[in-house]
Each structure stands twice: as structure tokens, then as C-alpha cells.
């Protein structure tokens, strides 16, 4: 297992330093044929999603089969320019992975690009209230993995879930360490300025 944590997709850190066919069913099949892409398009989209998920550092320890299970669980959502992805003061609902576009935090703390993830702690359902907001910068497509999704992974694919949870803990610890170091540097700079 790779223990080195990387933050792929972190474009810039702006801090200092996801049949029984009755007549009704036949009508539904016809409607789906009109409004859903053919199976080859769906298969291609899933293959593309699997390739993308394999690039996300949170999922890099998963095998191809495990990535396939995960691809069926995550949810994709598109956001328009300036739309809030998550807001300060509200509890987190899911972990997000930037698939296309860029997400920027308000203050700005960081500019993220694919395949960066954020809100990792929300996937384990800690109920912690966000201390920051995230807005889309241009059109953005995100994958979401909520607590219920992670719970389903734990029940149905415990080996894959264990790998994800271990990576999740490592990423959260590394981010906490970065925040503490940034705060410590800020305090050191203030003390230095006060002595001058």
C-alpha cells in the first residue's frame, strides 16, 4: 500500500506558505429509449468514470473491480459559475471530488482542479459544521460520496471500504497538520512584527 499522501488536483494553496414486461413496462422501455443514451454510451461513461476514480488519491489503493463498485455508488452533480457547492455554518453532507472545472473557496483558501477532493470528513458523518464555503468557478462537475454511500460500501465491499477509510484518515490528518502549520506560521509572523 502506498503510504505517501499526495493532493492531486490542488492547483494552488492560497494560504500563506463521487424481466417481467407488462404493457406499462414496455411503455417505460420506449420512453427510456427516447431519453436515455444507448447502453454503449452508458458503458463508455462508466469506463471513463472508473479511469478518473483511479486517479483520485483517496481511491488509488483500490483495484479495478473495487473502482467499478465505487463507480456505481458515487453521484455526479454539475454546478454553474458562482453557484455554492457548500456553505459555511451548515453540516457537511458528502465528500466531493472535482471531476471537471475548478472549485474555489470564498476567502480564498485554495483553488482546486481535477482530481482534488474536499469535505472528506463529511463522508464519515461527523456532523461537523463547515467553517468555510466553496463556490464553483466556471462550470464544475463534482462526484459526491455521502455517509450512506460509504455505509453501503462498508456493508457490500468491506475490503474496498477499509482501503478508502485508511486513505481518508491519512488525508484528514495531513490536512489538519497543514492547517496547524499555517496557523503556527501566522502566529510566528505576528510575533516577529510585534517585536520590530
XYZ file of C-alpha atoms in Angstrom, residues 4 12 18 22 32 37 49 51-52 72 77 82 92 104-105 107 120 156-157 159-161 164 169 178 180:
26
model
C 2.775 8.729 0.759
C -2.978 26.472 -5.675
C -18.354 10.854 -6.408
C -46.271 -5.862 -18.827
C -36.114 5.283 -21.819
C -28.326 7.274 -24.048
C -15.572 7.384 -14.567
C -10.434 5.703 -15.095
C -10.990 9.039 -13.390
C -21.850 2.618 -9.210
C -23.564 16.822 -9.962
C -20.670 31.179 -8.842
C -21.322 18.581 5.575
C -12.721 27.893 -5.223
C -13.282 28.655 -1.603
C -11.771 33.614 1.271
C -13.615 14.281 3.368
C -21.185 -4.724 0.443
C -17.440 -4.361 -0.171
C -12.161 -4.641 1.722
C -12.566 -1.638 -0.583
C -14.204 0.392 2.198
C -10.858 4.112 1.426
C -7.892 9.155 7.751
C -1.186 21.713 7.180
C -1.896 23.788 12.226
